[in-house]
Amino acid sequence: MLQGKTALWGEDAGGEGGGVHPCWVGGGWEHLQPCSPAACGQGGVGKQGRGTSRGCCPGQDSLRTAGCGGELPASPSEPTLPQLGLHLPTRLRQQPWSLLYCTARDGFSLRTLYRCTSQLSSPALLLIRDTEAQAFGAFSTSPIHVSSGFYGTGETFLFSFSPELKVFRWTGRNNFFLKGDVDMLMVGAGSGKFGLWLDGDLHHGGSCPCETFNNESLSPRGEFCVRDLEVWGLA
């Protein structure tokens, strides 16, 4: 799994052994350039979980399984991550991004996610694929971190590919953007419901319509099992 920099929204980072360009193809994020075994070995935390999928459906290979050599069949009809670039704040659209955390490399742990993302004070892009092959996530202009209350700005949004990209922006009804502790990460809230939540093991999560974003449920069944999860930040 590569930690190299990449212009996430359509420009290939190129360079020697470094850049990757992730896109949504054939039901998963895939690299246009393969990573190297050395790069996959970086990021010492969570070594026991690296290269494995610990979701609630054993036997399904992680999307990023080893991240080296494995390729998924491409489908031109699948949406690509560069579509999200059009919905980012203008100042961020051409910025280089770097992979901060991924379950295939770092294991399934919210504590590890916090450790990996706390090093940078940059916006964060959370990407999730569940065991039903649904893709969705959240964008925040604030880094994901442990907090005693809600934090974030009105530029935060939720999104889903179902299969077309849908973006759910701030309604202005409340300021419940993000909140995180060791047991749960929440994005959007209201009336006791969360727009998106993940448990401390990053195995399970859920999504409900919420006042913050007036979103649809990001997962058709409401609750879901995580197959793959990544967090990207500015390089």
Short mmCIF file of the C-alpha atoms (twelve columns), coordinates in Angstrom:
data_MODEL
# 
_entry.id   MODEL 
# 
loop_
_atom_site.group_PDB 
_atom_site.id 
_atom_site.type_symbol 
_atom_site.label_atom_id 
_atom_site.label_alt_id 
_atom_site.label_comp_id 
_atom_site.label_asym_id 
_atom_site.label_seq_id 
_atom_site.Cartn_x 
_atom_site.Cartn_y 
_atom_site.Cartn_z 
_atom_site.pdbx_PDB_model_num 
ATOM 1   C CA . MET A 1   0.000   0.000   0.000   1 
ATOM 2   C CA . LEU A 2   1.484   3.263   -1.026  1 
ATOM 3   C CA . GLN A 3   1.804   6.421   0.981   1 
ATOM 4   C CA . GLY A 4   3.002   8.448   -1.972  1 
ATOM 5   C CA . LYS A 5   1.595   11.810  -2.913  1 
ATOM 6   C CA . THR A 6   -0.991  12.124  -5.614  1 
ATOM 7   C CA . ALA A 7   -3.109  14.782  -7.221  1 
ATOM 8   C CA . LEU A 8   -6.260  12.956  -6.274  1 
ATOM 9   C CA . TRP A 9   -8.577  14.706  -8.646  1 
ATOM 10  C CA . GLY A 10  -7.353  13.810  -12.090 1 
ATOM 11  C CA . GLU A 11  -3.649  14.572  -12.366 1 
ATOM 12  C CA . ASP A 12  -1.248  11.634  -12.247 1 
ATOM 13  C CA . ALA A 13  1.418   12.387  -9.669  1 
ATOM 14  C CA . GLY A 14  4.026   10.428  -11.601 1 
ATOM 15  C CA . GLY A 15  7.548   10.574  -10.357 1 
ATOM 16  C CA . GLU A 16  9.868   7.786   -9.335  1 
ATOM 17  C CA . GLY A 17  8.009   4.992   -7.581  1 
ATOM 18  C CA . GLY A 18  5.874   7.485   -5.701  1 
ATOM 19  C CA . GLY A 19  2.590   8.689   -7.073  1 
ATOM 20  C CA . VAL A 20  -0.615  6.808   -7.480  1 
ATOM 21  C CA . HIS A 21  -3.895  7.908   -8.939  1 
ATOM 22  C CA . PRO A 22  -6.801  6.191   -7.186  1 
ATOM 23  C CA . CYS A 23  -10.060 5.825   -9.063  1 
ATOM 24  C CA . TRP A 24  -13.258 3.892   -8.614  1 
ATOM 25  C CA . VAL A 25  -13.243 1.064   -11.139 1 
ATOM 26  C CA . GLY A 26  -14.869 -2.326  -11.238 1 
ATOM 27  C CA . GLY A 27  -16.376 -1.844  -7.780  1 
ATOM 28  C CA . GLY A 28  -13.196 -0.720  -6.004  1 
ATOM 29  C CA . TRP A 29  -10.422 1.836   -5.726  1 
ATOM 30  C CA . GLU A 30  -7.578  0.799   -7.963  1 
ATOM 31  C CA . HIS A 31  -4.186  2.227   -8.821  1 
ATOM 32  C CA . LEU A 32  -3.254  3.355   -12.273 1 
ATOM 33  C CA . GLN A 33  0.308   2.694   -11.197 1 
ATOM 34  C CA . PRO A 34  1.235   -0.346  -9.048  1 
ATOM 35  C CA . CYS A 35  2.836   0.225   -5.703  1 
ATOM 36  C CA . SER A 36  5.996   -1.449  -4.555  1 
ATOM 37  C CA . PRO A 37  6.392   -4.068  -1.800  1 
ATOM 38  C CA . ALA A 38  8.653   -1.654  0.055   1 
ATOM 39  C CA . ALA A 39  5.978   1.029   0.031   1 
ATOM 40  C CA . CYS A 40  3.401   -1.464  1.284   1 
ATOM 41  C CA . GLY A 41  5.539   -2.121  4.298   1 
ATOM 42  C CA . GLN A 42  5.504   1.473   5.521   1 
ATOM 43  C CA . GLY A 43  3.460   2.775   8.413   1 
ATOM 44  C CA . GLY A 44  4.433   0.763   11.475  1 
ATOM 45  C CA . VAL A 45  1.207   1.024   13.499  1 
ATOM 46  C CA . GLY A 46  -1.240  -1.807  13.225  1 
ATOM 47  C CA . LYS A 47  1.166   -4.305  11.646  1 
ATOM 48  C CA . GLN A 48  -0.925  -7.272  12.699  1 
ATOM 49  C CA . GLY A 49  -3.804  -6.086  10.557  1 
ATOM 50  C CA . ARG A 50  -1.862  -5.160  7.475   1 
ATOM 51  C CA . GLY A 51  -2.885  -6.831  4.239   1 
ATOM 52  C CA . THR A 52  -5.948  -8.530  5.705   1 
ATOM 53  C CA . SER A 53  -9.648  -7.874  5.729   1 
ATOM 54  C CA . ARG A 54  -11.158 -8.164  9.173   1 
ATOM 55  C CA . GLY A 55  -14.675 -7.168  8.243   1 
ATOM 56  C CA . CYS A 56  -17.688 -9.222  9.285   1 
ATOM 57  C CA . CYS A 57  -17.672 -11.325 6.144   1 
ATOM 58  C CA . PRO A 58  -14.521 -13.496 6.369   1 
ATOM 59  C CA . GLY A 59  -13.105 -14.854 3.162   1 
ATOM 60  C CA . GLN A 60  -13.665 -11.727 1.102   1 
ATOM 61  C CA . ASP A 61  -10.359 -10.281 -0.009  1 
ATOM 62  C CA . SER A 62  -9.694  -6.716  0.947   1 
ATOM 63  C CA . LEU A 63  -9.889  -4.266  -1.898  1 
ATOM 64  C CA . ARG A 64  -6.312  -3.245  -1.124  1 
ATOM 65  C CA . THR A 65  -5.127  -6.773  -0.373  1 
ATOM 66  C CA . ALA A 66  -1.372  -6.237  -0.282  1 
ATOM 67  C CA . GLY A 67  -2.034  -3.466  -2.824  1 
ATOM 68  C CA . CYS A 68  0.719   -4.955  -4.940  1 
ATOM 69  C CA . GLY A 69  0.085   -6.658  -8.235  1 
ATOM 70  C CA . GLY A 70  -3.634  -7.349  -7.762  1 
ATOM 71  C CA . GLU A 71  -5.849  -5.646  -10.308 1 
ATOM 72  C CA . LEU A 72  -9.605  -5.412  -10.479 1 
ATOM 73  C CA . PRO A 73  -11.390 -5.420  -13.852 1 
ATOM 74  C CA . ALA A 74  -12.057 -1.897  -15.030 1 
ATOM 75  C CA . SER A 75  -15.540 -0.797  -16.001 1 
ATOM 76  C CA . PRO A 76  -16.040 2.504   -17.874 1 
ATOM 77  C CA . SER A 77  -19.521 2.774   -16.380 1 
ATOM 78  C CA . GLU A 78  -18.225 2.990   -12.809 1 
ATOM 79  C CA . PRO A 79  -17.887 6.492   -11.294 1 
ATOM 80  C CA . THR A 80  -14.373 7.762   -10.662 1 
ATOM 81  C CA . LEU A 81  -13.041 9.565   -7.637  1 
ATOM 82  C CA . PRO A 82  -12.040 12.634  -9.674  1 
ATOM 83  C CA . GLN A 83  -15.771 13.392  -9.801  1 
ATOM 84  C CA . LEU A 84  -15.511 14.369  -6.153  1 
ATOM 85  C CA . GLY A 85  -12.960 17.036  -7.022  1 
ATOM 86  C CA . LEU A 86  -15.685 19.202  -8.528  1 
ATOM 87  C CA . HIS A 87  -17.398 19.343  -5.138  1 
ATOM 88  C CA . LEU A 88  -14.352 20.286  -3.080  1 
ATOM 89  C CA . PRO A 89  -13.665 23.877  -2.053  1 
ATOM 90  C CA . THR A 90  -11.978 25.583  -5.002  1 
ATOM 91  C CA . ARG A 91  -8.736  26.157  -3.076  1 
ATOM 92  C CA . LEU A 92  -8.277  22.386  -2.630  1 
ATOM 93  C CA . ARG A 93  -9.065  21.037  -6.082  1 
ATOM 94  C CA . GLN A 94  -5.509  21.000  -7.423  1 
ATOM 95  C CA . GLN A 95  -3.720  20.238  -4.173  1 
ATOM 96  C CA . PRO A 96  -1.654  17.037  -3.840  1 
ATOM 97  C CA . TRP A 97  -3.161  14.441  -1.510  1 
ATOM 98  C CA . SER A 98  -1.575  11.593  0.440   1 
ATOM 99  C CA . LEU A 99  -2.947  8.361   1.870   1 
ATOM 100 C CA . LEU A 100 -2.949  8.648   5.677   1 
ATOM 101 C CA . TYR A 101 -4.745  5.471   6.699   1 
ATOM 102 C CA . CYS A 102 -6.154  2.349   5.061   1 
ATOM 103 C CA . THR A 103 -7.518  -0.820  6.604   1 
ATOM 104 C CA . ALA A 104 -5.585  -3.079  4.210   1 
ATOM 105 C CA . ARG A 105 -2.276  -1.705  5.458   1 
ATOM 106 C CA . ASP A 106 -2.980  -0.486  8.982   1 
ATOM 107 C CA . GLY A 107 -5.640  -2.898  10.192  1 
ATOM 108 C CA . PHE A 108 -9.189  -2.264  11.393  1 
ATOM 109 C CA . SER A 109 -8.954  0.119   14.351  1 
ATOM 110 C CA . LEU A 110 -10.408 3.555   15.010  1 
ATOM 111 C CA . ARG A 111 -7.572  4.269   17.452  1 
ATOM 112 C CA . THR A 112 -5.047  3.604   14.695  1 
ATOM 113 C CA . LEU A 113 -7.003  5.821   12.314  1 
ATOM 114 C CA . TYR A 114 -6.756  8.671   14.828  1 
ATOM 115 C CA . ARG A 115 -3.015  8.112   15.235  1 
ATOM 116 C CA . CYS A 116 -2.446  8.130   11.486  1 
ATOM 117 C CA . THR A 117 -4.498  11.269  10.868  1 
ATOM 118 C CA . SER A 118 -3.444  13.326  13.894  1 
ATOM 119 C CA . GLN A 119 -0.048  14.135  12.408  1 
ATOM 120 C CA . LEU A 120 -1.435  16.604  9.879   1 
ATOM 121 C CA . SER A 121 -3.819  19.513  10.366  1 
ATOM 122 C CA . SER A 122 -5.344  19.183  6.926   1 
ATOM 123 C CA . PRO A 123 -8.732  18.414  5.383   1 
ATOM 124 C CA . ALA A 124 -9.692  14.757  5.326   1 
ATOM 125 C CA . LEU A 125 -11.447 12.558  2.791   1 
ATOM 126 C CA . LEU A 126 -13.008 9.397   4.240   1 
ATOM 127 C CA . LEU A 127 -13.711 6.616   1.718   1 
ATOM 128 C CA . ILE A 128 -15.660 3.482   2.619   1 
ATOM 129 C CA . ARG A 129 -16.701 0.367   0.750   1 
ATOM 130 C CA . ASP A 130 -19.045 -2.020  2.531   1 
ATOM 131 C CA . THR A 131 -19.476 -5.757  2.050   1 
ATOM 132 C CA . GLU A 132 -22.399 -5.064  -0.312  1 
ATOM 133 C CA . ALA A 133 -19.959 -3.230  -2.629  1 
ATOM 134 C CA . GLN A 134 -21.557 0.150   -1.857  1 
ATOM 135 C CA . ALA A 135 -19.170 3.121   -1.853  1 
ATOM 136 C CA . PHE A 136 -19.671 6.267   0.219   1 
ATOM 137 C CA . GLY A 137 -17.913 8.573   2.629   1 
ATOM 138 C CA . ALA A 138 -17.378 12.067  3.924   1 
ATOM 139 C CA . PHE A 139 -15.234 15.134  3.339   1 
ATOM 140 C CA . SER A 140 -14.134 17.420  6.150   1 
ATOM 141 C CA . THR A 141 -12.014 20.549  6.100   1 
ATOM 142 C CA . SER A 142 -10.855 19.568  9.590   1 
ATOM 143 C CA . PRO A 143 -8.632  16.566  10.343  1 
ATOM 144 C CA . ILE A 144 -10.355 13.585  11.942  1 
ATOM 145 C CA . HIS A 145 -9.517  13.443  15.641  1 
ATOM 146 C CA . VAL A 146 -10.805 12.563  19.092  1 
ATOM 147 C CA . SER A 147 -13.066 15.277  20.465  1 
ATOM 148 C CA . SER A 148 -15.343 15.984  23.418  1 
ATOM 149 C CA . GLY A 149 -17.878 17.720  21.185  1 
ATOM 150 C CA . PHE A 150 -18.749 18.259  17.554  1 
ATOM 151 C CA . TYR A 151 -16.290 20.107  15.324  1 
ATOM 152 C CA . GLY A 152 -15.921 21.027  11.652  1 
ATOM 153 C CA . THR A 153 -17.154 23.643  9.199   1 
ATOM 154 C CA . GLY A 154 -20.012 24.130  6.767   1 
ATOM 155 C CA . GLU A 155 -17.807 22.831  3.950   1 
ATOM 156 C CA . THR A 156 -18.172 19.300  5.347   1 
ATOM 157 C CA . PHE A 157 -20.314 16.970  3.226   1 
ATOM 158 C CA . LEU A 158 -21.384 13.354  2.842   1 
ATOM 159 C CA . PHE A 159 -21.424 11.503  -0.468  1 
ATOM 160 C CA . SER A 160 -22.354 8.171   -1.991  1 
ATOM 161 C CA . PHE A 161 -21.978 6.328   -5.283  1 
ATOM 162 C CA . SER A 162 -25.269 4.514   -5.848  1 
ATOM 163 C CA . PRO A 163 -24.022 4.164   -8.544  1 
ATOM 164 C CA . GLU A 164 -24.102 7.848   -9.532  1 
ATOM 165 C CA . LEU A 165 -22.339 10.315  -7.281  1 
ATOM 166 C CA . LYS A 166 -24.623 12.084  -4.820  1 
ATOM 167 C CA . VAL A 167 -23.316 14.847  -2.548  1 
ATOM 168 C CA . PHE A 168 -25.147 15.959  0.595   1 
ATOM 169 C CA . ARG A 169 -24.111 19.402  1.815   1 
ATOM 170 C CA . TRP A 170 -24.662 21.306  5.033   1 
ATOM 171 C CA . THR A 171 -28.246 22.452  5.541   1 
ATOM 172 C CA . GLY A 172 -27.446 25.087  8.163   1 
ATOM 173 C CA . ARG A 173 -29.883 23.503  10.648  1 
ATOM 174 C CA . ASN A 174 -27.158 22.573  13.139  1 
ATOM 175 C CA . ASN A 175 -23.380 22.381  13.491  1 
ATOM 176 C CA . PHE A 176 -23.072 18.662  14.223  1 
ATOM 177 C CA . PHE A 177 -20.371 17.994  11.637  1 
ATOM 178 C CA . LEU A 178 -17.970 15.472  13.213  1 
ATOM 179 C CA . LYS A 179 -17.411 13.967  16.630  1 
ATOM 180 C CA . GLY A 180 -15.059 11.169  17.569  1 
ATOM 181 C CA . ASP A 181 -14.110 9.107   20.600  1 
ATOM 182 C CA . VAL A 182 -12.395 5.743   20.952  1 
ATOM 183 C CA . ASP A 183 -15.676 3.883   20.535  1 
ATOM 184 C CA . MET A 184 -17.321 5.715   17.655  1 
ATOM 185 C CA . LEU A 185 -16.805 8.239   14.862  1 
ATOM 186 C CA . MET A 186 -19.873 10.267  13.841  1 
ATOM 187 C CA . VAL A 187 -20.496 12.580  10.890  1 
ATOM 188 C CA . GLY A 188 -23.717 14.608  10.920  1 
ATOM 189 C CA . ALA A 189 -26.455 14.299  13.514  1 
ATOM 190 C CA . GLY A 190 -29.890 15.335  14.645  1 
ATOM 191 C CA . SER A 191 -32.860 13.879  16.515  1 
ATOM 192 C CA . GLY A 192 -30.718 11.026  17.808  1 
ATOM 193 C CA . LYS A 193 -29.626 9.894   14.347  1 
ATOM 194 C CA . PHE A 194 -26.251 10.100  12.616  1 
ATOM 195 C CA . GLY A 195 -25.579 10.752  8.948   1 
ATOM 196 C CA . LEU A 196 -22.651 8.328   9.157   1 
ATOM 197 C CA . TRP A 197 -21.142 6.442   12.074  1 
ATOM 198 C CA . LEU A 198 -18.407 3.851   12.524  1 
ATOM 199 C CA . ASP A 199 -17.661 1.691   15.562  1 
ATOM 200 C CA . GLY A 200 -14.333 1.493   17.368  1 
ATOM 201 C CA . ASP A 201 -13.240 -1.628  15.502  1 
ATOM 202 C CA . LEU A 202 -14.216 -0.155  12.116  1 
ATOM 203 C CA . HIS A 203 -16.104 -3.384  11.434  1 
ATOM 204 C CA . HIS A 204 -19.605 -1.979  11.549  1 
ATOM 205 C CA . GLY A 205 -21.257 1.325   10.796  1 
ATOM 206 C CA . GLY A 206 -24.529 2.910   9.855   1 
ATOM 207 C CA . SER A 207 -26.151 5.814   8.070   1 
ATOM 208 C CA . CYS A 208 -29.472 7.592   8.575   1 
ATOM 209 C CA . PRO A 209 -30.994 10.781  7.201   1 
ATOM 210 C CA . CYS A 210 -29.884 13.594  9.500   1 
ATOM 211 C CA . GLU A 211 -30.605 17.296  9.930   1 
ATOM 212 C CA . THR A 212 -27.017 18.363  9.334   1 
ATOM 213 C CA . PHE A 213 -26.945 17.240  5.690   1 
ATOM 214 C CA . ASN A 214 -30.537 16.186  4.871   1 
ATOM 215 C CA . ASN A 215 -28.904 13.113  3.379   1 
ATOM 216 C CA . GLU A 216 -30.297 9.840   2.210   1 
ATOM 217 C CA . SER A 217 -29.028 6.725   3.963   1 
ATOM 218 C CA . LEU A 218 -25.605 6.194   2.418   1 
ATOM 219 C CA . SER A 219 -25.999 2.425   2.725   1 
ATOM 220 C CA . PRO A 220 -29.231 0.846   1.411   1 
ATOM 221 C CA . ARG A 221 -29.670 -1.252  4.563   1 
ATOM 222 C CA . GLY A 222 -28.927 1.533   7.012   1 
ATOM 223 C CA . GLU A 223 -26.305 -0.442  8.914   1 
ATOM 224 C CA . PHE A 224 -23.350 -2.020  7.115   1 
ATOM 225 C CA . CYS A 225 -20.162 -4.045  7.513   1 
ATOM 226 C CA . VAL A 226 -16.950 -2.345  6.412   1 
ATOM 227 C CA . ARG A 227 -14.887 -4.075  3.756   1 
ATOM 228 C CA . ASP A 228 -12.366 -1.328  2.997   1 
ATOM 229 C CA . LEU A 229 -11.757 2.134   4.458   1 
ATOM 230 C CA . GLU A 230 -9.266  4.847   3.596   1 
ATOM 231 C CA . VAL A 231 -8.511  8.361   4.820   1 
ATOM 232 C CA . TRP A 232 -6.693  10.826  2.566   1 
ATOM 233 C CA . GLY A 233 -5.224  14.193  3.583   1 
ATOM 234 C CA . LEU A 234 -3.294  16.988  1.974   1 
ATOM 235 C CA . ALA A 235 0.296   15.994  1.311   1 
# 
